[in-house]
Coordinates of C-alpha atoms in Angstrom, one line a residue:
M1 CA 0.2 52.4 6.3
T2 CA -1.9 50.6 8.8
T3 CA -1.8 47.1 9.6
P4 CA -4.1 45.1 12.4
F5 CA -1.5 45.3 14.3
S6 CA 0.4 48.0 16.2
M7 CA 4.0 47.1 17.4
Y8 CA 2.8 47.9 21.1
Q9 CA 0.4 45.0 21.2
V10 CA 3.4 42.7 19.2
G11 CA 5.7 43.4 22.3
A12 CA 2.5 43.3 24.9
E13 CA 2.1 39.2 23.0
A14 CA 5.7 38.4 22.8
L15 CA 5.4 39.4 26.6
L16 CA 2.4 38.1 28.1
P17 CA 1.8 34.5 28.8
P18 CA -0.9 32.8 26.9
R19 CA -4.4 32.8 27.3
D20 CA -6.1 30.0 29.9
I21 CA -7.7 27.5 27.3
S22 CA -7.4 24.4 26.1
V23 CA -7.6 23.6 22.4
S24 CA -10.3 21.5 22.6
Q25 CA -12.5 24.3 23.8
W26 CA -11.0 26.6 21.4
A27 CA -12.4 25.2 18.8
D28 CA -15.7 24.6 20.2
E29 CA -16.1 28.5 20.4
N30 CA -14.3 29.3 16.8
V31 CA -13.6 26.8 14.5
V32 CA -16.1 26.7 11.6
L33 CA -16.7 24.2 9.1
T34 CA -17.1 24.5 5.4
G35 CA -17.3 21.9 4.1
S36 CA -14.5 22.0 1.9
G37 CA -12.3 19.3 3.7
S38 CA -14.9 18.1 6.0
A39 CA -18.9 16.2 5.6
E40 CA -19.5 18.6 7.9
R41 CA -20.6 21.7 7.7
G42 CA -20.9 24.5 10.6
Q43 CA -19.5 24.4 14.4
W44 CA -17.2 22.7 15.1
H45 CA -17.8 20.1 17.9
T46 CA -15.7 18.1 19.0
R47 CA -15.8 14.5 19.2
P48 CA -15.0 12.3 22.7
Y49 CA -11.5 10.9 21.7
Q50 CA -10.6 14.0 20.0
R51 CA -10.2 16.2 23.3
E52 CA -7.8 14.9 24.9
P53 CA -5.4 14.4 22.2
M54 CA -6.3 18.0 21.5
D55 CA -5.7 19.1 24.9
V56 CA -1.8 17.9 25.8
L57 CA -1.6 20.0 23.0
S58 CA -2.2 23.5 24.8
P59 CA 0.4 25.2 26.9
S60 CA -0.4 24.2 30.6
H61 CA -0.1 20.9 29.8
P62 CA 3.9 19.5 29.8
C63 CA 4.4 17.3 27.3
K64 CA 6.6 18.2 24.5
Q65 CA 5.4 15.2 21.8
V66 CA 2.1 14.1 20.8
V67 CA 2.2 10.5 19.3
L68 CA -1.4 9.4 16.6
M69 CA -1.2 6.5 16.0
S70 CA -5.0 6.7 14.2
A71 CA -7.3 5.0 11.7
A72 CA -8.7 7.0 8.8
Q73 CA -10.5 9.8 9.3
M74 CA -11.2 9.7 13.0
L75 CA -8.2 12.2 13.9
K76 CA -5.4 12.9 12.8
T77 CA -6.0 16.3 10.0
S78 CA -8.5 18.0 12.5
V79 CA -6.7 17.8 15.7
M80 CA -3.6 19.3 13.9
V81 CA -5.8 21.7 11.3
N82 CA -7.3 22.7 14.9
F83 CA -4.1 23.2 16.6
L84 CA -2.7 25.4 13.5
G85 CA -5.3 27.4 14.7
Y86 CA -5.3 28.1 18.0
I87 CA -1.1 28.2 17.7
A88 CA -2.3 31.6 15.0
D89 CA -4.6 33.3 17.6
V90 CA -3.6 32.0 21.1
D91 CA 0.4 31.4 21.3
P92 CA 2.1 31.9 18.3
G93 CA 5.4 30.9 17.0
P94 CA 7.1 29.3 13.6
T95 CA 5.7 26.2 12.6
L96 CA 6.3 23.3 10.5
A97 CA 4.0 21.1 9.0
V98 CA 5.5 18.1 7.3
E99 CA 3.3 16.0 4.5
P100 CA 5.0 13.1 2.5
R101 CA 4.8 14.7 -0.7
S102 CA 4.9 18.7 -1.5
E103 CA 1.6 18.2 -3.0
D104 CA 0.6 16.8 0.1
A105 CA 1.6 19.8 1.9
K106 CA 0.1 22.1 -0.6
A107 CA -3.3 20.3 -0.7
L108 CA -3.2 20.6 3.2
S109 CA -2.4 25.2 3.1
K110 CA -5.3 24.6 0.0
D111 CA -8.2 22.9 1.0
R112 CA -7.8 23.0 5.3
V113 CA -5.9 25.4 6.4
A114 CA -6.7 28.1 3.7
P115 CA -11.1 27.3 4.3
L116 CA -10.0 27.0 8.0
F117 CA -8.6 30.9 8.3
R118 CA -10.9 32.0 5.4
H119 CA -14.2 31.3 7.7
S120 CA -13.5 31.0 11.2
P121 CA -14.0 35.2 12.2
V122 CA -11.7 35.4 14.9
L123 CA -8.7 34.4 12.6
R124 CA -9.7 36.1 9.7
G125 CA -6.9 39.1 9.7
K126 CA -3.9 36.7 11.2
L127 CA -2.2 35.8 8.2
A128 CA -0.9 38.2 6.1
A129 CA -2.1 38.3 3.0
V130 CA -0.7 35.8 0.4
K131 CA 1.2 37.2 -2.2
S132 CA 2.8 35.0 -5.4
R133 CA 5.6 36.9 -6.2
D134 CA 6.5 37.5 -2.3
S135 CA 8.7 34.7 -1.4
N136 CA 8.2 35.2 2.4
N137 CA 4.2 34.6 1.7
T138 CA 2.8 31.9 -0.2
A139 CA 0.7 29.3 -0.1
M140 CA 3.4 27.2 1.5
H141 CA 4.4 29.8 3.6
K142 CA 2.2 31.4 5.7
V143 CA 3.4 35.0 7.4
F144 CA 1.0 35.9 10.9
A145 CA 0.3 39.7 10.4
N146 CA 1.2 40.6 12.8
G147 CA 4.9 39.5 12.9
S148 CA 5.2 36.6 15.7
G149 CA 6.1 33.3 13.4
H150 CA 4.5 31.2 10.7
I151 CA 2.9 28.1 9.7
T152 CA 5.8 26.7 6.8
F153 CA 4.2 23.4 4.8
T154 CA 7.0 21.2 3.2
G155 CA 7.9 17.8 1.8
A156 CA 9.7 15.2 3.4
I157 CA 11.2 14.0 0.8
S158 CA 12.7 18.1 1.0
P159 CA 15.6 18.4 3.0
S160 CA 16.2 22.3 2.6
G161 CA 12.9 22.6 3.4
L162 CA 12.9 20.1 6.5
A163 CA 16.6 22.6 7.9
M164 CA 15.0 26.0 7.2
R165 CA 14.2 27.5 10.0
P166 CA 14.3 26.9 14.0
I167 CA 10.8 25.8 14.3
R168 CA 9.0 25.9 18.0
Y169 CA 5.7 24.0 16.8
L170 CA 6.4 21.0 14.4
L171 CA 3.5 18.9 13.1
L172 CA 4.5 15.2 11.4
D173 CA 1.6 14.1 8.9
E174 CA 1.4 10.8 7.6
V175 CA 5.2 9.8 8.7
D176 CA 5.1 6.3 7.9
R177 CA 4.5 7.4 3.7
Y178 CA 7.7 9.7 4.5
P179 CA 10.8 8.3 2.5
L180 CA 13.6 6.6 3.6
S181 CA 15.9 9.4 3.3
A182 CA 15.3 12.9 2.5
G183 CA 17.5 13.6 -0.8
S184 CA 21.2 12.6 0.8
E185 CA 20.2 14.0 4.6
G186 CA 19.7 11.2 6.2
D187 CA 15.8 10.8 8.3
P188 CA 13.7 13.4 7.0
V189 CA 11.9 12.8 10.8
S190 CA 15.8 13.8 12.6
L191 CA 16.2 15.9 10.4
A192 CA 12.8 18.1 11.1
M193 CA 13.4 17.8 15.1
Q194 CA 16.4 18.7 15.1
R195 CA 14.8 22.4 13.8
T196 CA 13.1 22.3 17.4
G197 CA 16.1 22.4 19.5
E198 CA 15.6 26.3 20.3
F199 CA 12.3 26.2 22.1
E200 CA 13.3 22.7 24.2
H201 CA 11.4 24.6 27.0
N202 CA 8.2 24.6 25.5
K203 CA 8.1 23.1 21.6
K204 CA 4.6 20.6 20.7
V205 CA 5.9 17.9 18.1
I206 CA 2.8 15.8 16.6
M207 CA 3.6 12.6 15.3
C208 CA 0.7 10.6 13.1
S209 CA 0.1 8.6 10.6
T210 CA -2.2 5.8 10.2
P211 CA 0.4 2.1 10.8
T212 CA 1.7 0.3 8.2
V213 CA 4.3 -2.9 8.2
D214 CA 5.4 -4.5 11.8
G215 CA 8.7 -3.7 12.0
E216 CA 8.8 -0.9 9.7
S217 CA 6.2 1.6 10.5
R218 CA 7.9 4.8 11.9
I219 CA 4.7 5.7 14.2
Q220 CA 5.1 1.8 15.1
A221 CA 7.9 2.7 16.9
A222 CA 6.7 6.2 18.3
W223 CA 3.7 4.8 19.8
N224 CA 6.1 2.1 21.7
A225 CA 7.8 4.8 23.0
S226 CA 5.0 6.5 23.9
D227 CA 2.3 6.1 27.1
Q228 CA -0.2 3.9 24.7
R229 CA -3.1 5.7 25.8
E230 CA -6.3 3.4 24.4
Y231 CA -9.7 4.3 23.7
F232 CA -11.6 2.0 26.7
V233 CA -15.4 2.0 26.4
P234 CA -18.6 1.1 28.4
C235 CA -20.8 -2.0 28.0
P236 CA -24.4 -0.7 28.5
L237 CA -25.4 -3.7 29.6
C238 CA -22.6 -4.9 32.6
D239 CA -20.4 -1.5 32.6
H240 CA -17.3 -3.6 32.0
F241 CA -15.0 -1.1 29.7
Q242 CA -12.8 -2.6 26.6
I243 CA -11.6 -1.5 24.1
L244 CA -13.6 -2.1 20.8
V245 CA -11.4 -4.5 18.3
F246 CA -12.5 -6.6 15.8
S247 CA -12.0 -10.1 15.9
D248 CA -13.4 -13.8 16.0
G249 CA -15.9 -12.5 18.9
T250 CA -15.0 -15.8 20.8
E251 CA -12.8 -13.2 23.6
G252 CA -15.3 -10.5 22.1
G253 CA -15.4 -8.4 19.0
L254 CA -17.6 -8.0 16.4
V255 CA -20.0 -9.9 15.3
W256 CA -22.6 -11.0 13.0
P257 CA -24.7 -13.9 11.4
E258 CA -23.2 -16.0 8.1
G259 CA -23.9 -13.9 4.9
E260 CA -25.7 -11.1 6.8
P261 CA -22.5 -8.6 7.8
E262 CA -25.2 -5.5 7.6
K263 CA -26.2 -7.0 11.5
A264 CA -23.6 -7.6 12.9
A265 CA -23.3 -6.9 16.7
Y266 CA -20.4 -6.4 19.4
C267 CA -20.2 -8.8 21.8
C268 CA -18.7 -8.3 25.3
E269 CA -15.6 -9.5 26.7
K270 CA -17.3 -9.7 30.3
C271 CA -20.8 -10.5 29.6
R272 CA -20.7 -11.8 26.7
E273 CA -24.3 -10.4 25.5
L274 CA -24.7 -8.9 21.9
I275 CA -25.4 -4.4 21.4
P276 CA -26.0 -3.3 18.8
H277 CA -25.0 -0.2 16.7
N278 CA -27.1 2.2 17.7
Q279 CA -25.8 1.5 21.4
K280 CA -22.3 2.4 20.3
S281 CA -22.7 6.7 20.9
W282 CA -23.4 6.0 23.9
M283 CA -20.4 3.7 24.7
V284 CA -18.5 6.4 22.7
E285 CA -19.6 9.1 24.8
R286 CA -18.9 7.3 27.8
G287 CA -15.7 6.5 26.7
E288 CA -12.1 7.3 28.5
Y289 CA -8.4 6.4 28.0
R290 CA -6.4 5.2 30.0
P291 CA -2.7 4.8 28.8
Q292 CA -0.8 1.2 28.7
N293 CA 2.3 2.4 29.5
P294 CA 1.9 5.1 32.6
G295 CA 5.5 5.4 32.6
S296 CA 6.3 7.3 29.0
P297 CA 5.8 11.2 29.3
I298 CA 4.8 10.8 25.5
P299 CA 0.8 11.7 25.6
G300 CA 0.2 8.4 22.6
F301 CA -3.5 7.6 21.0
R302 CA -4.7 5.1 18.9
V303 CA -8.3 5.0 17.7
S304 CA -10.0 2.9 14.6
Q305 CA -13.3 2.9 13.1
M306 CA -14.8 0.6 15.7
I307 CA -15.6 3.4 17.4
S308 CA -16.2 6.3 14.4
P309 CA -19.8 7.7 14.5
K310 CA -19.4 7.4 10.9
R311 CA -19.5 3.7 10.2
S312 CA -21.8 1.2 11.1
W313 CA -20.8 -1.5 12.4
G314 CA -22.3 -3.7 9.7
T315 CA -20.3 -1.2 7.0
I316 CA -17.1 -2.5 8.7
A317 CA -18.0 -6.2 8.7
A318 CA -19.2 -5.8 4.3
E319 CA -15.4 -4.5 4.2
F320 CA -14.0 -6.7 6.0
L321 CA -15.2 -9.2 4.1
V322 CA -14.7 -7.9 0.9
A323 CA -10.9 -6.6 1.7
K324 CA -10.2 -10.4 2.9
L325 CA -10.0 -11.2 -0.6
S326 CA -6.9 -10.2 -1.5
T327 CA -3.8 -9.7 0.3
E328 CA -2.9 -6.0 0.1
T329 CA -6.7 -4.9 0.0
L330 CA -6.9 -7.4 4.0
K331 CA -3.3 -4.9 4.8
A332 CA -5.2 -2.1 4.2
F333 CA -8.4 -2.4 6.2
L334 CA -6.5 -3.1 9.3
N335 CA -4.0 0.0 8.8
T336 CA -6.7 2.4 7.7
V337 CA -10.5 0.6 9.5
L338 CA -8.4 -1.1 12.7
A339 CA -6.2 1.5 12.9
E340 CA -3.5 -1.7 13.2
L341 CA -0.1 -3.2 12.1
W342 CA 0.4 -5.7 9.3
T343 CA 3.0 -8.2 10.1
E344 CA 4.6 -9.8 6.6
R345 CA 5.5 -13.4 6.9
G346 CA 8.6 -12.2 4.8
S347 CA 10.2 -16.0 5.5
A348 CA 10.5 -17.8 2.4
P349 CA 6.7 -20.8 2.3
D350 CA 8.6 -23.9 3.2
W351 CA 8.6 -25.7 -0.6
E352 CA 8.0 -29.6 0.6
K353 CA 4.7 -27.9 1.2
V354 CA 4.4 -26.7 -1.8
Y355 CA 5.6 -29.5 -3.2
L356 CA 3.3 -32.4 -1.3
R357 CA 0.4 -30.9 -2.7
R358 CA 1.6 -30.7 -5.8
E359 CA -1.2 -32.3 -8.7
D360 CA -1.4 -34.5 -11.4
Y361 CA -3.7 -32.7 -14.0
E362 CA -2.3 -32.4 -17.9
L363 CA 0.7 -29.9 -18.9
G364 CA 0.6 -28.3 -22.0
I365 CA -3.5 -28.6 -21.3
V366 CA -5.6 -24.9 -20.7
P367 CA -7.6 -26.3 -17.6
A368 CA -11.4 -25.8 -17.7
K369 CA -11.2 -22.5 -15.4
G370 CA -8.3 -21.5 -16.6
L371 CA -10.0 -18.1 -18.8
I372 CA -6.8 -16.0 -19.4
L373 CA -3.2 -17.5 -20.5
V374 CA -0.8 -15.1 -20.2
A375 CA 3.5 -15.9 -20.2
G376 CA 6.5 -14.6 -18.3
V377 CA 10.1 -14.6 -20.4
D378 CA 13.6 -14.2 -18.1
V379 CA 16.4 -13.6 -20.0
Q380 CA 19.6 -15.1 -19.2
D381 CA 23.0 -15.2 -20.9
D382 CA 22.4 -18.8 -23.2
R383 CA 18.3 -19.2 -22.5
L384 CA 15.4 -17.6 -22.9
E385 CA 13.2 -19.6 -19.6
V386 CA 9.2 -19.1 -20.2
E387 CA 6.2 -20.0 -17.8
I388 CA 3.2 -20.0 -19.5
K389 CA 0.3 -19.7 -16.8
A390 CA -3.6 -19.4 -16.6
Y391 CA -5.3 -17.4 -14.4
G392 CA -9.7 -18.1 -13.6
R393 CA -11.7 -16.7 -11.4
G394 CA -10.2 -14.7 -7.6
K395 CA -6.6 -15.0 -9.3
E396 CA -6.9 -18.7 -8.9
S397 CA -3.7 -20.2 -11.3
W398 CA -2.3 -23.2 -12.8
S399 CA 1.7 -23.2 -14.3
V400 CA 0.3 -24.8 -17.2
D401 CA 3.9 -25.7 -19.0
Y402 CA 7.5 -24.2 -18.4
R403 CA 9.8 -23.5 -21.0
V404 CA 13.6 -23.2 -22.3
I405 CA 14.4 -22.1 -25.0
Q406 CA 18.1 -23.0 -25.6
V407 CA 19.0 -22.7 -29.3
P408 CA 22.3 -24.6 -30.3
D409 CA 25.2 -23.3 -33.2
Q410 CA 27.1 -25.9 -35.4
A411 CA 29.1 -26.5 -32.5
G412 CA 26.3 -28.1 -30.2
H413 CA 27.3 -25.2 -28.1
A414 CA 24.2 -22.7 -27.2
L415 CA 23.4 -19.5 -29.6
K416 CA 23.3 -16.9 -26.9
T417 CA 20.4 -14.2 -26.4
S418 CA 22.2 -11.8 -28.8
S419 CA 20.9 -14.3 -31.5
P420 CA 18.0 -13.5 -33.8
E421 CA 17.5 -17.1 -33.7
V422 CA 16.4 -17.8 -30.0
W423 CA 13.8 -14.6 -30.6
Q424 CA 13.0 -16.9 -33.0
E425 CA 11.8 -19.5 -30.9
L426 CA 9.9 -17.3 -28.6
E427 CA 8.3 -16.4 -31.7
A428 CA 7.0 -19.8 -32.6
L429 CA 5.7 -20.3 -28.8
L430 CA 4.1 -17.0 -28.8
A431 CA 1.9 -17.6 -31.6
A432 CA 0.7 -21.0 -30.4
D433 CA -2.0 -21.7 -29.4
W434 CA -3.7 -24.2 -26.4
P435 CA -5.6 -26.3 -26.3
C436 CA -7.7 -26.6 -23.3
E437 CA -9.7 -28.4 -21.9
S438 CA -13.1 -27.7 -22.5
G439 CA -12.3 -27.8 -25.8
G440 CA -11.0 -25.6 -28.3
T441 CA -7.8 -23.5 -28.0
M442 CA -6.6 -20.0 -26.3
P443 CA -3.6 -17.8 -27.6
I444 CA -1.5 -16.3 -24.7
M445 CA -3.2 -13.0 -24.1
A446 CA -0.2 -11.3 -22.7
M447 CA 4.1 -11.8 -22.1
T448 CA 6.1 -10.1 -20.2
I449 CA 9.4 -10.1 -20.3
D450 CA 12.2 -9.0 -17.9
T451 CA 14.6 -6.4 -19.4
G452 CA 17.0 -6.5 -17.1
F453 CA 19.7 -8.4 -19.4
R454 CA 19.9 -7.8 -23.4
P455 CA 16.8 -5.0 -22.9
Q456 CA 17.8 -4.4 -26.8
M457 CA 16.5 -7.5 -28.1
V458 CA 13.5 -7.3 -25.8
Y459 CA 12.8 -4.1 -27.2
D460 CA 13.1 -5.3 -30.5
F461 CA 11.1 -8.2 -30.2
A462 CA 8.0 -6.1 -28.3
A463 CA 8.3 -3.6 -30.8
R464 CA 6.8 -6.5 -33.2
H465 CA 3.8 -7.1 -31.3
P466 CA 0.7 -5.0 -29.7
Q467 CA 1.5 -3.8 -26.8
P468 CA -0.7 -2.6 -23.3
A469 CA -2.6 0.7 -23.1
H470 CA -1.8 2.8 -19.9
G471 CA -3.5 6.3 -18.8
P472 CA -6.0 7.6 -16.2
A473 CA -8.3 4.5 -17.5
G474 CA -6.0 1.6 -16.4
D475 CA -4.3 -1.0 -17.9
R476 CA -5.9 -3.0 -20.7
I477 CA -4.7 -4.5 -23.5
S478 CA -6.0 -4.6 -27.6
A479 CA -5.4 -7.9 -28.8
P480 CA -3.8 -11.5 -28.2
R481 CA -0.3 -12.1 -27.7
T482 CA 0.4 -8.3 -27.0
V483 CA 3.9 -8.4 -25.1
V484 CA 5.1 -6.2 -22.3
A485 CA 8.8 -5.1 -21.5
T486 CA 9.4 -4.8 -17.5
K487 CA 11.9 -4.4 -15.0
G488 CA 11.4 -4.4 -11.3
T489 CA 11.5 -2.3 -8.6
P490 CA 11.6 -2.5 -5.4
D491 CA 8.0 -1.2 -4.4
F492 CA 5.8 -3.1 -1.9
L493 CA 2.7 -0.4 -2.2
K494 CA 1.6 -1.9 -5.8
L495 CA 2.2 -4.5 -8.7
I496 CA 2.7 -1.7 -11.5
A497 CA 4.2 0.6 -9.7
R498 CA 4.6 3.3 -12.5
V499 CA 5.0 3.4 -16.4
S500 CA 7.8 5.1 -18.1
P501 CA 6.5 8.0 -20.7
T502 CA 6.0 7.9 -24.1
D503 CA 8.7 10.4 -24.6
A504 CA 11.2 7.8 -22.8
A505 CA 9.3 4.6 -25.4
R506 CA 10.5 6.9 -28.3
K507 CA 14.0 6.1 -27.9
R508 CA 13.5 2.3 -27.3
Q509 CA 11.0 2.3 -30.6
N510 CA 7.6 3.7 -28.5
V511 CA 7.9 0.2 -26.3
R512 CA 7.2 1.6 -22.9
I513 CA 8.2 0.0 -19.5
W514 CA 6.2 -1.2 -17.3
H515 CA 8.1 -1.3 -13.7
I516 CA 6.5 -4.1 -11.8
G517 CA 6.9 -3.5 -7.6
T518 CA 8.9 -7.4 -7.3
H519 CA 8.6 -7.1 -3.5
W520 CA 4.3 -5.8 -3.0
A521 CA 4.2 -9.8 -6.0
K522 CA 6.4 -11.5 -4.5
Q523 CA 4.6 -11.2 -0.6
E524 CA 1.5 -11.6 -2.3
F525 CA 2.6 -14.6 -3.8
Y526 CA 3.8 -16.1 -0.7
D527 CA 1.0 -15.4 0.7
W528 CA -1.1 -17.2 -1.7
L529 CA 1.3 -20.6 -1.5
R530 CA 0.4 -20.6 2.0
I531 CA -3.4 -21.1 1.4
V532 CA -4.8 -24.1 3.1
L533 CA -7.0 -26.1 1.6
P534 CA -10.9 -26.1 3.5
D535 CA -12.6 -28.9 3.8
D536 CA -14.7 -28.6 1.6
G537 CA -12.3 -29.1 -1.0
T538 CA -12.8 -25.6 -2.6
Y539 CA -10.1 -23.7 -3.8
P540 CA -9.7 -20.3 -2.8
P541 CA -9.1 -16.9 -4.2
G542 CA -5.3 -16.7 -5.1
Y543 CA -4.6 -20.7 -5.0
Q544 CA -2.1 -21.5 -7.0
H545 CA -2.1 -25.2 -9.0
Y546 CA 1.3 -26.9 -10.0
A547 CA 1.8 -30.1 -11.4
Y548 CA 5.9 -30.6 -12.1
K549 CA 7.3 -33.5 -10.3
D550 CA 11.0 -32.6 -9.4
Q551 CA 11.8 -30.8 -6.4
D552 CA 14.1 -28.5 -7.7
F553 CA 10.8 -26.3 -9.0
Y554 CA 9.4 -25.4 -5.9
R555 CA 13.0 -24.9 -4.0
G556 CA 13.2 -22.6 -6.6
L557 CA 9.5 -21.1 -6.4
C558 CA 10.6 -21.0 -2.5
S559 CA 14.0 -19.1 -3.0
E560 CA 14.0 -15.8 -1.5
S561 CA 13.4 -14.4 2.2
R562 CA 12.5 -10.8 3.0
I563 CA 14.6 -9.4 5.4
I564 CA 14.8 -5.5 7.0
R565 CA 18.5 -4.3 7.1
S566 CA 20.4 -2.2 10.4
S567 CA 19.0 0.9 7.9
G568 CA 15.8 0.4 7.8
K569 CA 15.6 -0.8 3.7
V570 CA 13.7 -4.0 2.9
E571 CA 15.2 -6.2 0.7
W572 CA 14.5 -9.8 -1.0
V573 CA 17.3 -12.2 -0.6
P574 CA 17.6 -15.2 -2.8
D575 CA 19.9 -18.5 -2.0
K576 CA 22.8 -18.2 -3.8
A577 CA 22.6 -22.2 -3.5
I578 CA 19.3 -22.2 -5.8
R579 CA 17.9 -20.8 -9.3
N580 CA 15.3 -18.3 -8.4
E581 CA 14.0 -17.9 -12.5
P582 CA 10.7 -20.1 -10.8
L583 CA 10.0 -17.3 -9.0
D584 CA 11.0 -15.1 -10.6
L585 CA 8.5 -16.4 -13.9
A586 CA 5.6 -16.6 -11.0
V587 CA 5.9 -12.7 -10.7
L588 CA 6.2 -11.6 -14.3
C589 CA 3.1 -14.0 -14.9
R590 CA 1.6 -12.0 -12.3
A591 CA 2.4 -9.1 -13.5
A592 CA 1.2 -9.9 -17.6
V593 CA -2.2 -10.6 -16.5
A594 CA -2.7 -7.6 -14.2
V595 CA -2.1 -5.7 -17.5
C596 CA -4.6 -8.3 -19.1
G597 CA -7.3 -6.3 -16.1
I598 CA -7.5 -8.8 -14.2
D599 CA -7.5 -6.4 -10.6
S600 CA -10.8 -4.4 -12.2
F601 CA -12.5 -7.7 -13.2
S602 CA -16.4 -7.8 -11.6
D603 CA -18.2 -10.6 -11.4
D604 CA -20.3 -9.4 -14.3
D605 CA -16.9 -9.8 -16.3
W606 CA -15.8 -13.2 -15.1
A607 CA -19.2 -14.6 -15.4
E608 CA -19.4 -13.2 -19.5
M609 CA -16.1 -15.0 -19.8
E610 CA -17.3 -17.8 -18.3
G611 CA -19.5 -18.2 -20.7
N612 CA -17.3 -17.9 -23.9
S613 CA -15.7 -21.3 -24.0
P614 CA -13.4 -21.5 -26.9
T615 CA -15.0 -23.7 -29.6
A616 CA -12.5 -24.2 -32.1
S617 CA -10.8 -27.4 -32.7
P618 CA -7.9 -27.9 -30.1
R619 CA -5.0 -28.1 -31.6
P620 CA -1.9 -28.1 -29.5
P621 CA 1.4 -26.0 -29.6
T622 CA 3.7 -26.1 -32.4
T623 CA 7.0 -29.2 -31.5
D624 CA 9.0 -27.4 -33.5
G625 CA 12.3 -26.1 -32.5
Y626 CA 14.6 -26.7 -29.3
W627 CA 12.0 -26.2 -26.6
G628 CA 9.2 -28.2 -28.3
G629 CA 9.6 -32.2 -27.2
R630 CA 9.3 -31.7 -22.9
E631 CA 12.2 -34.2 -23.4
D632 CA 13.9 -31.3 -24.6
R633 CA 12.7 -27.6 -23.5
W634 CA 16.1 -27.8 -20.6
G635 CA 18.7 -28.3 -22.8
T636 CA 22.0 -28.9 -21.7
R637 CA 20.6 -27.3 -17.9
G638 CA 20.5 -31.3 -16.8
G639 CA 18.6 -34.1 -17.1
D640 CA 16.8 -34.1 -14.1
R641 CA 14.7 -30.7 -14.6
R642 CA 12.9 -32.8 -17.7
D643 CA 11.6 -34.7 -14.4
W644 CA 9.5 -31.3 -14.0
F645 CA 7.5 -32.1 -17.0
K646 CA 6.7 -36.4 -16.8

């Protein structure tokens, strides 16, 4: 049998030093793009800001580790993929590429690396053929045809994938998305780094990611330890070199006429002249990296989309105007467009400031701008606590009412929430229609109930009412008075973390559990509570309206603080001296309106809702039961709390 390489070639390649060619030079000469993993086709051309990060990976450069803190679609994947081709052709060795998930690793192998080796002539025949039944040669483990090394792909969650073999080349992609621990084995980055110990003299480690949250970001820690090379470009008018930043323009930055982001230009920090976007390519071509921490032996590079040839300054300005309407979209803008860290304001808002801005609208009435009515229910041992909340355009919201459902037995003691009588009162509350300030009535569209306590009672109640739909088309409800069984989960990336599968739901009378990302929801809510009203008296998106009088309610709203443990775990910690039900109910109401689809509403959707105001005769909610009268809603919990409703 013949092979492309003889034993003598393998031996010679092991003894001879690698060819004297840099990674960027090799890529320019050999890499062919096919469009499968990039919008570009044809011969690869290294952009100015990509050259230096690639060249420090060359064997001739003494560094052992490289850090790339980059915006999306700018630097990271291209550098890694080109380096993999360089390794195979110029200086082979055992290689490990780590992605956040196994699915990501497989996608990198199939969508980016396989086309590189298939369509770049110099790489054809460098990999042994993939055989699905051969565990030593699969899509996730590519062996070099001459036996001089391999490329293994794995997910950061897999301890076995991180600890199997000695590694010379280690590529750590999107490290900020790695789990805190690979199974029970500990930090995946540390586990992978241990694999490079046998190649201390000639190893190369790339750690790259878009940044995430200040204080939690792995790439931030690596960047801080690096020499922190920023890309400086010259002003075409005064030749002053500067980093292109996205700021308010007072000290340089992107500026545009009000309402016309497409006309964005860059204000030079020195001469203060405006630079049009068509000058950007000239500036970037003449740019250079300058280290801000030159004492470090680790090259570190940061680039944002402000220097991207594919994104105009006008596009970035327009994207910002949309992103700033939501905390999460603004966070994504800073991370993925500007390559900047997001600083979480984790401490609780000042409850006194929230209390002092309380309003004097009438409780129990849906305000004219309130278009969706929802409710959240917190289940306690002897009571149900319920908040009814109205949402309008821009997620502006009004707390319409707060109820404590507490039913006494014959002796006057509160019944446990395992008693059907308590849930009958909740049934009456859900069945009620609420009067609207603009006329007519409005039903509760969705009610979320936490399943953390008395879950079977929640399942039974939910099973008697319409259920929301969850699928590829998104979350939605099809009828008023939909009931959603929920469970909190510490997810800080999204509000609806996941929905239990239908198979598991069958065990609960076909009730699916909606897992709420409480970290995400609380951070968003606290950001909303901190909103400062503009001088023109308008209410910004997300503004929270309250009319309760008692200070304990506002203490409850602001009762938790966000902390980071020494292990890196993020937690929301309640003040044990304060009841936190108001905050929990705010989260549940936010989840309820999300299930109604508010996060995907367009301007046309809002306009249609605003045009369909209620026309039925106003009918106040029934006052039967122990939750009915405002003086009774707090039951035996203390008369002072009744002042919330006075």
